[in-house]
């Protein structure tokens, strides 16, 4: 029996585990050579087929049918939307025991921000600027997911995003390629560690290759068109960083790149990804993205499937174009046996590295969920991650932290709400396990505080809008009471309180996939509530939850304090309470610019120079500005306050000129000048003043998160090498050009501490 033979070979492979990498690879090669030698073309094509029986959240209109028969016939390489050790074992048995060659399947899932222990949405998590924490949350997600039978993750999403209309900004690390690259690597490390075959690690997939974050008009699945320079300097670095970190899989994107959809783009998936970057894992399509090339106008299913395979796409998600047309294409000479072999080999290699040929059931251990999922320790990490992701945007007269005494009016549609705490793309989490803010506040406040609660408003009063948002459950629940009655109730409790806290913002599915908005304001129902609360004259604290930067000009003007909390995850209420009451001093910083209005979009700190820049916020005729709004955002990239204050002094460079083989040492003294211990994200930006092409006004080149006790000063230092100053020029060569540079250091991208240096010839 083939199975016995396979087992024998695995034992042999295990025995060589301590040998050199090379010998490991040759073991893998000879194993796969032998296996492929026994496979029919149909079976090889079967390995390229990824299905979903529809148990999870299908993100397209198609779900797979005939699942069991196809598995037994060797026509399925991987599956997603199935979880739980028993179900996984059952499905894996069909492949291992009932298909001719017994090749195990991959079991995948979208574990985007935690598995069952949901942590903040990735945009929020990136706001912690804490790579160790981010890695830990990914590690935790891998441990929980593998305990539930899933060992292939469709994460991290690293699409640089500068248009907050796009709902999927929630899923990434914001607008900056440098920070995005660091976060991408931390997540890959967290998921994969350095051993894919360990039962508690999972294979990561970097997505969506490529440029998906630049969809025109912020509309999902839309066209992308950009210069190669922008691509290479701004949009591609995070994907490359993930590849450099050893990511096992790459997912192609829905959009086109230079006029050719990513899933059929050979330049992207082969020339760049494999030949230039050296990627040696496999490429999976996005959900039916191969088939969608028909709508893109690239031909019928047979033509687009052949195009995708030849471009370097190895596995077809859900669309079954490979399964149903590649044999015919082979007969007609449109693809070669070698094309199919190459893709099949890559998928089998992933299975080998995951240890599946050694033990196909290694991730189907029924004793694990009870031990590894939603443990106290994991919930504690989720709470920690959430509070570290919050960004304090305003805090007039230190209205925050709240005292643990007196009366607090807690109002707003998200104040006592479980359904919207987890955020978008948390299909494996259970909203009912999340801690609402009201409960969290009660748990943290202690006996000295009375909390009066009223909903005050619906997230939106518009039933049509609610219906579109409520696709995965009741996210916007329109109250039976009229908006007037609810508002009256909120005003009544506010009248009795010392301070009013309103928890407002977006429902979970107002962002995320296909959650695009053409307006970035709070829904009118909530705007009315905020206006009325402000009129009471009581100190007003706004806790905003959203999957994207909102345009909060009016709210910022009306409130005394503004705390941006994204969608915080399963421990939402505790984390919000920890920060409101000062048990944790906020330290998050924005990773996406908050615009004043939607008309400023796209808006990002690292924009290029123009010939007619606006001078400060002052309008001037024939300058690059607007009549009705300054160019500056409401809150810039990197911005975030603390309950304490930090002073930056003594910026120094160790030399004014550096040679190309030297490094520049940048130092600055940071002092905690306020009344609380706290953390500050010290950020280093560099502007290239003279170059052969227009360059960004500044770019993040380093950051350090430091903890300072009150009164403490620390000298924070950074090293910059010539390579840190490199960029792609007009001829698409990565160059370092000599000349003048400007260094900015501070607590946000408007850092006022500036020094210049020269890079010598
Ligand atoms: C999304 C991917 C996701 C896939 C599988 C698609 O619609 O774009 O990010 O991984 O569905 O669920």
XYZ file of C-alpha atoms in Angstrom, residues 18-689:
672
model
C 19.144 16.939 12.597
C 21.069 16.893 9.327
C 21.893 19.933 7.275
C 19.158 21.963 5.536
C 20.463 20.726 2.209
C 20.050 17.140 3.105
C 16.560 17.897 4.430
C 15.748 19.371 1.077
C 17.090 16.469 -0.829
C 15.027 14.142 1.362
C 12.005 16.231 0.528
C 12.902 16.254 -3.144
C 13.375 12.542 -3.386
C 10.209 11.919 -1.418
C 8.196 14.196 -3.667
C 9.844 12.874 -6.823
C 8.801 9.401 -5.881
C 5.282 10.453 -4.957
C 4.789 12.468 -8.111
C 6.078 9.537 -10.103
C 2.964 7.676 -9.001
C 0.506 10.483 -9.581
C -1.743 10.780 -12.600
C -2.160 14.180 -14.222
C -5.639 14.326 -12.762
C -4.284 13.739 -9.276
C -1.655 16.401 -9.745
C -4.319 18.880 -10.793
C -6.340 17.787 -7.771
C -3.560 19.089 -5.537
C -4.076 22.538 -7.032
C -7.702 22.681 -5.969
C -8.733 24.501 -2.783
C -12.348 24.168 -1.733
C -14.706 25.390 0.934
C -17.815 23.472 1.859
C -19.315 26.759 2.988
C -19.272 26.181 6.733
C -17.323 29.378 7.360
C -17.950 32.719 5.783
C -17.986 32.407 2.000
C -16.798 35.727 0.633
C -18.038 35.140 -2.858
C -21.212 33.802 -4.344
C -19.804 30.331 -4.965
C -19.249 27.484 -2.513
C -17.900 24.050 -3.326
C -20.174 21.095 -3.933
C -19.513 17.360 -4.179
C -16.884 17.789 -1.507
C -16.692 14.232 -0.221
C -16.581 12.582 -3.645
C -13.930 14.998 -4.825
C -11.728 14.357 -1.801
C -11.956 10.607 -2.294
C -11.166 11.031 -5.965
C -7.954 12.891 -5.094
C -9.316 16.126 -6.495
C -8.784 18.317 -3.459
C -5.463 19.714 -2.273
C -6.797 21.867 0.528
C -9.953 22.882 2.299
C -11.084 25.818 4.412
C -14.163 26.515 6.481
C -13.822 23.244 8.418
C -12.584 23.316 12.004
C -12.485 21.295 15.184
C -10.134 18.318 15.606
C -12.855 15.744 15.058
C -14.228 17.291 11.890
C -10.732 17.856 10.579
C -9.795 14.265 11.335
C -12.929 13.034 9.610
C -12.267 15.071 6.492
C -8.552 14.249 6.498
C -9.408 10.557 6.743
C -11.327 10.784 3.499
C -8.161 12.004 1.802
C -5.673 9.782 3.587
C -7.643 6.568 3.762
C -9.999 6.737 0.832
C -8.127 8.436 -1.972
C -5.806 6.338 -4.134
C -2.527 7.874 -2.958
C -3.632 9.021 0.476
C -2.172 12.506 0.161
C -3.235 14.633 3.138
C -5.062 17.918 2.615
C -4.201 21.387 3.866
C -6.726 22.880 6.295
C -6.850 26.644 6.087
C -8.720 29.569 7.544
C -8.743 33.334 7.882
C -7.255 33.803 11.335
C -6.792 37.514 10.956
C -6.677 38.858 14.490
C -6.771 35.985 16.884
C -8.556 32.674 16.513
C -11.161 32.343 19.280
C -9.399 34.795 21.542
C -9.952 37.771 19.286
C -7.453 40.603 19.551
C -7.959 44.074 18.053
C -8.342 44.463 14.304
C -4.910 44.596 12.661
C -5.101 48.341 12.025
C -5.570 48.811 15.761
C -2.897 46.319 16.702
C -0.384 48.073 14.459
C -1.149 51.209 16.491
C 0.646 49.604 19.432
C 3.904 49.887 17.479
C 4.863 46.932 19.608
C 6.335 44.228 17.403
C 6.900 41.823 20.241
C 3.265 42.097 21.260
C 2.096 41.640 17.672
C 4.254 38.558 17.311
C 2.866 37.185 20.573
C -0.729 37.628 19.395
C 0.091 35.793 16.164
C 1.779 33.043 18.154
C -1.298 32.740 20.343
C -3.545 32.625 17.268
C -1.428 29.839 15.803
C -1.604 27.837 19.003
C -5.385 28.174 19.205
C -6.012 27.539 15.510
C -3.809 24.460 15.376
C -5.539 23.175 18.502
C -8.705 23.360 16.439
C -7.228 21.561 13.456
C -6.234 24.539 11.291
C -2.646 24.881 10.212
C -2.671 27.166 7.220
C -3.546 30.799 7.778
C -4.676 33.389 5.228
C -2.821 36.116 7.101
C -1.004 38.536 7.340
C -2.711 41.060 5.119
C -0.002 43.629 4.414
C -1.589 45.841 1.771
C -0.395 49.409 2.286
C -3.586 51.485 2.518
C -3.950 55.214 2.176
C -7.616 55.510 1.399
C -9.869 55.093 4.438
C -12.924 54.696 2.233
C -11.632 51.200 1.555
C -13.135 48.891 4.187
C -10.153 46.580 4.255
C -7.856 49.173 5.780
C -9.041 47.508 8.998
C -7.134 44.345 8.092
C -3.685 45.814 7.575
C -1.051 47.908 9.313
C -1.918 51.244 7.738
C -0.199 53.563 5.323
C 3.506 53.133 5.909
C 5.750 50.630 4.099
C 8.451 50.582 6.782
C 6.141 49.922 9.710
C 4.056 47.610 7.508
C 7.141 45.550 6.712
C 8.079 45.189 10.371
C 4.559 44.160 11.313
C 4.435 41.676 8.408
C 7.604 40.002 9.637
C 6.455 39.913 13.247
C 3.250 38.179 12.188
C 4.977 35.647 9.974
C 7.360 34.832 12.819
C 4.465 34.558 15.235
C 2.509 32.139 13.052
C 5.345 30.010 11.735
C 8.087 30.299 14.369
C 11.033 28.500 12.842
C 9.392 25.130 12.433
C 6.318 24.637 10.279
C 6.004 21.022 11.343
C 5.486 21.835 15.004
C 1.895 20.985 16.019
C 1.409 24.497 17.365
C 2.628 26.557 14.392
C 0.755 27.343 11.228
C 1.820 28.278 7.728
C 1.273 31.964 7.020
C 0.025 33.483 3.768
C 1.000 36.998 2.899
C -1.775 38.738 1.022
C -2.956 40.211 -1.216
C -0.157 40.239 -3.782
C -0.172 42.949 -4.825
C -1.179 46.579 -4.427
C -4.746 45.695 -3.403
C -4.721 48.611 -0.940
C -4.601 51.063 -3.814
C -7.972 50.088 -5.334
C -9.294 53.182 -7.072
C -11.892 55.230 -5.204
C -11.448 53.011 -2.156
C -13.770 50.469 -3.712
C -13.027 46.816 -3.196
C -11.953 44.642 -6.120
C -11.412 47.771 -8.204
C -8.683 48.743 -10.644
C -5.191 49.611 -9.477
C -2.848 51.563 -11.678
C 0.402 53.014 -10.412
C 3.949 53.761 -11.464
C 6.615 51.158 -10.888
C 8.437 53.646 -8.704
C 5.515 53.974 -6.351
C 5.039 50.233 -6.392
C 8.608 49.436 -5.459
C 9.165 52.267 -3.034
C 5.820 52.329 -1.240
C 3.575 49.339 -1.880
C 5.722 46.252 -2.427
C 8.077 46.367 0.599
C 5.737 44.628 3.092
C 5.118 41.645 0.780
C 8.852 41.368 0.225
C 9.481 41.616 3.955
C 7.132 38.680 4.533
C 8.927 36.675 1.857
C 12.259 37.505 3.485
C 10.821 36.279 6.784
C 10.129 32.913 5.138
C 6.375 33.086 4.639
C 5.118 29.755 3.285
C 2.398 31.001 0.986
C 1.421 34.083 -1.015
C -2.152 34.960 -1.996
C -2.742 36.828 -5.237
C -5.045 39.823 -5.199
C -8.284 40.607 -7.017
C -7.050 43.796 -8.688
C -5.038 44.228 -11.826
C -1.412 45.281 -11.785
C -0.274 47.179 -14.861
C -3.394 46.078 -16.699
C -3.129 42.367 -15.958
C -5.102 40.892 -13.051
C -2.716 39.769 -10.313
C -3.883 36.167 -10.535
C -2.737 35.937 -14.142
C 0.215 38.277 -13.946
C 3.434 36.428 -14.715
C 5.595 39.475 -14.133
C 4.205 39.725 -10.602
C 3.955 36.071 -9.576
C 7.059 34.720 -11.254
C 9.521 37.346 -12.431
C 9.245 39.490 -9.313
C 8.104 37.106 -6.601
C 10.203 34.080 -7.443
C 13.051 35.261 -9.613
C 13.825 38.574 -7.956
C 12.681 37.886 -4.415
C 13.479 34.184 -4.263
C 10.107 33.034 -2.924
C 9.998 29.244 -2.769
C 6.565 28.511 -1.307
C 3.295 28.293 -3.235
C 0.877 30.900 -4.518
C -2.847 30.569 -3.865
C -5.453 32.645 -5.658
C -7.949 34.749 -3.771
C -11.556 33.561 -3.606
C -12.512 32.798 -7.239
C -10.005 35.395 -8.445
C -8.983 33.104 -11.307
C -12.573 32.903 -12.552
C -12.972 36.642 -12.105
C -10.466 37.179 -14.859
C -13.346 36.227 -17.176
C -15.161 39.370 -16.044
C -11.890 41.256 -16.421
C -12.150 40.307 -20.091
C -9.237 37.911 -20.343
C -11.089 34.983 -21.853
C -13.196 31.997 -20.830
C -12.571 29.754 -17.824
C -10.147 27.552 -19.707
C -8.166 30.528 -20.955
C -7.941 32.304 -17.601
C -7.054 29.110 -15.755
C -4.200 28.431 -18.170
C -3.114 32.045 -17.871
C -3.033 31.788 -14.071
C -1.068 28.543 -14.026
C 1.450 29.834 -16.515
C 1.772 33.069 -14.544
C 2.895 31.097 -11.499
C -0.317 30.635 -9.548
C -0.291 27.200 -7.939
C -3.588 26.725 -6.155
C -7.044 27.817 -7.243
C -9.319 28.957 -4.414
C -12.904 27.714 -4.795
C -13.345 28.527 -8.495
C -12.376 25.034 -9.756
C -11.062 26.456 -13.002
C -7.880 24.417 -12.643
C -9.801 21.285 -11.756
C -12.162 21.481 -14.674
C -10.023 22.862 -17.499
C -6.323 22.152 -17.084
C -6.438 18.661 -18.533
C -8.010 19.980 -21.672
C -5.470 22.788 -21.821
C -2.736 20.197 -21.526
C -4.178 18.196 -24.410
C -4.411 21.337 -26.493
C -0.858 22.407 -25.642
C -1.962 25.503 -23.772
C -0.165 24.407 -20.634
C 2.576 21.822 -20.274
C 2.957 18.850 -17.987
C 5.870 20.768 -16.491
C 3.616 23.716 -15.601
C 1.329 21.350 -13.712
C 4.228 19.491 -12.128
C 5.790 22.709 -10.889
C 2.625 23.858 -9.162
C 1.893 20.397 -7.760
C 5.414 20.099 -6.389
C 5.108 23.426 -4.583
C 1.886 22.366 -2.885
C 3.364 19.009 -1.913
C 6.452 20.715 -0.552
C 4.281 22.803 1.758
C 2.584 19.638 2.985
C 5.949 18.038 3.550
C 7.250 21.000 5.515
C 4.102 21.015 7.629
C 4.860 17.417 8.579
C 1.663 16.070 7.066
C 3.276 13.121 5.355
C 4.743 12.161 8.670
C 1.433 12.387 10.489
C -1.579 13.724 8.597
C -3.487 14.006 11.871
C -0.856 15.949 13.776
C -3.215 18.907 14.036
C -6.278 16.864 14.941
C -5.734 16.346 18.634
C -9.019 16.402 20.524
C -7.323 17.043 23.841
C -6.026 20.418 22.720
C -9.009 22.780 22.358
C -9.836 22.526 26.068
C -6.235 23.287 27.022
C -5.193 25.800 24.403
C -8.202 27.877 23.392
C -9.609 30.904 25.227
C -7.423 30.289 28.236
C -7.184 32.938 30.952
C -3.674 33.651 29.788
C -4.880 34.232 26.226
C -7.675 36.512 27.339
C -5.145 38.424 29.362
C -3.013 38.873 26.258
C -6.067 40.032 24.304
C -6.755 42.625 27.004
C -3.158 43.765 26.965
C -3.114 43.960 23.165
C -6.334 45.963 23.120
C -5.324 48.563 25.638
C -1.982 48.993 23.926
C -3.707 49.573 20.580
C -5.874 52.502 21.724
C -4.907 55.984 20.629
C -5.686 58.972 22.806
C -6.487 61.735 20.325
C -7.502 64.478 22.701
C -7.518 65.005 26.460
C -8.359 68.570 27.447
C -7.698 69.545 31.036
C -6.866 65.956 31.852
C -10.483 64.877 31.896
C -8.958 61.411 31.560
C -8.144 59.277 33.419
C -11.506 59.083 35.148
C -11.585 59.035 38.906
C -12.740 55.846 40.545
C -15.463 57.759 42.367
C -18.609 59.681 41.564
C -21.224 59.127 38.859
C -20.469 58.289 35.230
C -23.087 58.355 32.497
C -22.125 55.664 29.987
C -24.082 56.132 26.788
C -23.942 55.373 23.090
C -24.925 52.487 20.836
C -21.611 50.676 21.405
C -21.570 51.049 25.194
C -23.386 47.838 25.998
C -22.862 45.892 22.844
C -21.334 42.463 22.270
C -21.989 42.162 18.580
C -19.510 44.777 17.439
C -16.533 44.264 19.734
C -14.617 41.708 17.673
C -14.363 43.688 14.466
C -14.295 42.616 10.864
C -12.900 39.293 9.715
C -13.261 37.496 13.003
C -15.270 34.530 11.698
C -13.636 32.161 14.176
C -14.448 34.311 17.188
C -17.720 34.328 19.101
C -19.136 37.829 19.685
C -21.137 36.546 22.623
C -17.918 35.905 24.553
C -16.834 39.509 24.308
C -16.895 41.917 27.221
C -19.026 44.989 26.511
C -17.755 48.340 27.752
C -20.473 48.620 30.418
C -19.468 45.289 31.961
C -15.771 46.115 31.727
C -16.286 49.485 33.373
C -18.230 47.900 36.218
C -15.532 45.279 36.737
C -12.697 47.794 36.785
C -14.326 50.782 38.496
C -14.674 49.340 41.978
C -17.315 50.243 44.552
C -16.745 54.015 44.535
C -18.276 54.559 41.105
C -21.890 54.582 40.014
C -22.391 53.923 36.333
C -25.664 54.960 34.738
C -26.282 53.566 31.294
C -28.435 54.564 28.336
C -28.123 53.592 24.673
C -28.902 57.095 23.484
C -28.932 56.355 19.754
C -28.839 53.608 17.168
C -25.579 53.055 15.297
C -27.659 54.125 12.328
C -31.368 54.837 12.027
C -31.428 53.733 8.403
C -32.931 50.253 8.002
C -31.635 49.873 4.451
C -28.101 50.639 5.552
C -28.514 48.293 8.526
C -29.562 45.467 6.251
C -26.394 45.804 4.175
C -24.228 45.822 7.285
C -25.994 42.926 9.014
C -24.886 40.182 6.599
C -23.092 38.162 9.295
C -25.405 38.950 12.201
C -27.219 41.768 13.933
C -24.557 44.479 14.018
C -26.902 47.442 13.702
C -29.986 46.880 15.800
C -32.569 49.554 15.377
C -34.302 50.047 18.677
C -38.057 49.769 19.030
C -37.995 53.084 20.845
C -37.865 56.230 18.785
C -34.558 58.142 18.459
C -36.143 60.957 20.500
C -37.011 58.682 23.408
C -33.523 57.192 23.436
C -31.894 60.597 23.334
C -34.056 61.823 26.185
C -33.018 58.874 28.286
C -29.338 59.572 27.592
C -29.750 63.198 28.553
C -31.548 62.210 31.744
C -28.698 59.961 32.913
C -26.140 62.558 31.826
C -27.865 65.171 33.942
C -27.180 63.060 37.041
C -23.533 62.374 36.195
C -20.201 64.063 36.847
C -18.840 63.001 33.490
C -20.359 61.568 30.307
C -18.655 58.772 28.383
C -20.158 58.025 24.971
C -19.115 54.898 23.100
C -19.812 55.551 19.465
C -18.611 54.671 15.995
C -18.950 52.035 13.347
C -20.482 48.599 13.463
C -18.104 45.779 12.668
C -19.190 45.282 9.060
C -19.111 48.967 8.249
C -15.487 48.175 7.429
C -13.790 45.016 6.215
C -14.221 43.266 2.903
C -16.824 44.947 0.760
C -17.346 47.397 3.636
C -16.414 50.530 1.723
C -17.833 53.938 2.500
C -17.939 57.105 0.438
C -18.223 59.176 3.608
C -16.134 58.990 6.729
C -18.498 60.666 9.145
C -20.272 59.128 12.071
C -23.817 58.220 11.066
C -26.225 61.104 11.654
C -28.030 59.289 14.480
C -24.819 59.379 16.521
C -23.847 62.881 15.499
C -27.128 64.074 16.976
C -26.372 62.249 20.208
C -22.893 63.787 20.486
C -24.244 67.288 19.827
C -26.916 66.903 22.475
C -24.468 65.507 25.039
C -22.056 68.357 24.399
C -24.857 70.807 25.110
C -25.257 69.443 28.633
C -22.018 71.181 29.603
C -20.794 68.019 31.348
C -17.255 66.914 30.476
C -17.717 64.675 27.453
C -15.431 61.725 26.730
C -15.883 60.057 23.355
C -14.708 56.489 22.935
C -14.739 55.852 19.205
C -14.760 52.388 17.680
C -14.156 51.988 13.979
C -12.389 49.897 11.390
C -10.904 52.930 9.691
C -9.938 56.548 10.281
C -13.108 58.589 10.597
C -13.490 62.295 9.896
C -14.075 63.513 13.441
C -13.727 67.287 13.147
C -17.057 68.049 14.767
C -16.692 65.452 17.510
C -13.170 66.642 18.241
C -14.472 70.153 18.702
C -17.338 69.093 20.963
C -15.642 66.585 23.236
C -13.135 67.099 26.021
C -11.482 63.766 25.308
C -11.335 61.396 22.363
C -10.092 57.831 22.641
C -9.844 55.808 19.427
C -10.305 52.127 20.238
C -10.831 50.497 16.793
C -12.690 47.237 17.296
C -10.852 45.978 20.356
C -11.615 42.232 20.397
C -12.964 39.839 22.972
C -11.640 41.789 25.995
C -12.929 45.119 24.664
C -14.757 46.296 27.768
C -11.946 45.531 30.184
C -9.344 47.167 27.990
C -11.437 50.323 27.500
C -12.026 50.507 31.247
C -8.330 49.974 32.032
C -7.472 52.986 29.923
C -10.378 55.214 30.944
C -9.610 54.699 34.628
C -5.862 55.011 34.147
C -4.942 51.450 35.092
C -3.127 51.575 31.785
C -1.684 54.793 30.398
C -2.423 54.888 26.633
C 0.571 54.596 24.327
C -0.860 53.823 20.869
C -0.080 55.957 17.852
C -1.999 56.195 14.591
C -0.732 54.143 11.693
C -3.139 55.835 9.295
C -3.732 59.534 8.961
C -7.103 60.816 10.208
C -8.381 63.268 7.576
C -10.523 66.293 8.192
C -12.922 65.197 5.498
C -13.275 62.584 2.823
C -12.284 65.052 0.122
C -8.691 65.035 1.386
C -8.396 61.337 0.628
C -5.959 59.846 -0.270
C -4.047 61.513 2.522
C -0.818 60.152 3.995
C 2.182 61.683 5.686
C 4.822 60.364 3.293
C 3.467 62.108 0.217
C 5.838 63.351 -2.436
C 7.042 66.895 -2.763
C 5.218 69.274 -5.091
C 6.552 72.396 -6.750
C 3.984 74.531 -4.962
C 3.557 73.246 -1.436
C 1.098 74.915 0.903
C 2.788 77.025 3.542
C 1.521 75.629 6.842
C -2.268 75.576 6.799
C -2.578 78.915 5.034
C -4.481 79.045 1.738
C -2.639 80.809 -1.061
C -3.753 81.242 -4.619
C -1.750 79.108 -7.069
C -0.438 76.817 -4.381
C -1.299 73.136 -4.079
C -4.185 73.528 -1.611
C -7.981 73.574 -1.179
C -10.297 76.534 -0.825
C -12.310 74.925 1.916
C -9.905 72.917 4.072
C -6.173 72.996 4.881
C -3.969 70.215 3.519
C -3.052 69.010 6.976
C -5.032 66.149 8.476
C -7.006 66.284 11.697
C -4.520 63.839 13.266
C -1.285 62.870 11.545
C 0.345 59.485 11.158
C 2.236 58.511 14.305
C 0.100 60.742 16.519
C -1.195 59.729 19.926
C -1.233 61.271 23.399
C -0.511 59.834 26.815
C -1.766 60.817 30.266
C 1.746 62.057 30.820
C 3.778 64.383 28.601
C 7.093 63.830 26.883
C 9.693 66.389 26.042
C 12.284 65.863 23.321
C 15.642 67.628 23.609
C 19.189 67.564 22.336
C 18.757 65.921 18.949
C 22.274 65.121 17.806
C 23.974 63.399 14.910
C 27.421 61.945 15.441
C 28.597 63.540 12.203
C 27.334 65.989 9.656
C 28.636 63.993 6.717
C 28.724 60.253 6.273
C 30.414 58.078 3.701
C 28.419 55.311 2.032
C 30.022 52.657 4.213
C 29.443 54.526 7.460
C 26.454 54.693 9.768
C 24.955 57.801 11.227
C 24.128 57.730 14.923
C 21.060 59.774 15.819
C 20.420 60.486 19.480
C 17.767 62.363 21.367
C 16.874 62.802 25.022
C 13.270 62.021 25.890
C 11.941 63.082 29.286
C 8.680 62.145 30.935
C 7.596 65.584 32.130
C 4.092 64.713 33.335
C 2.509 63.057 36.337
C 2.236 59.462 35.192
C 4.671 56.731 34.223
C 4.181 55.990 30.566
C 5.413 54.767 27.225
C 6.317 56.794 24.188
C 6.884 55.670 20.612
C 9.947 57.648 19.553
C 9.879 57.954 15.783
C 12.677 58.705 13.337
C 11.870 60.126 9.911
C 14.207 61.035 7.082
C 13.607 63.432 4.192
C 15.749 63.215 1.068
C 16.298 66.814 0.012
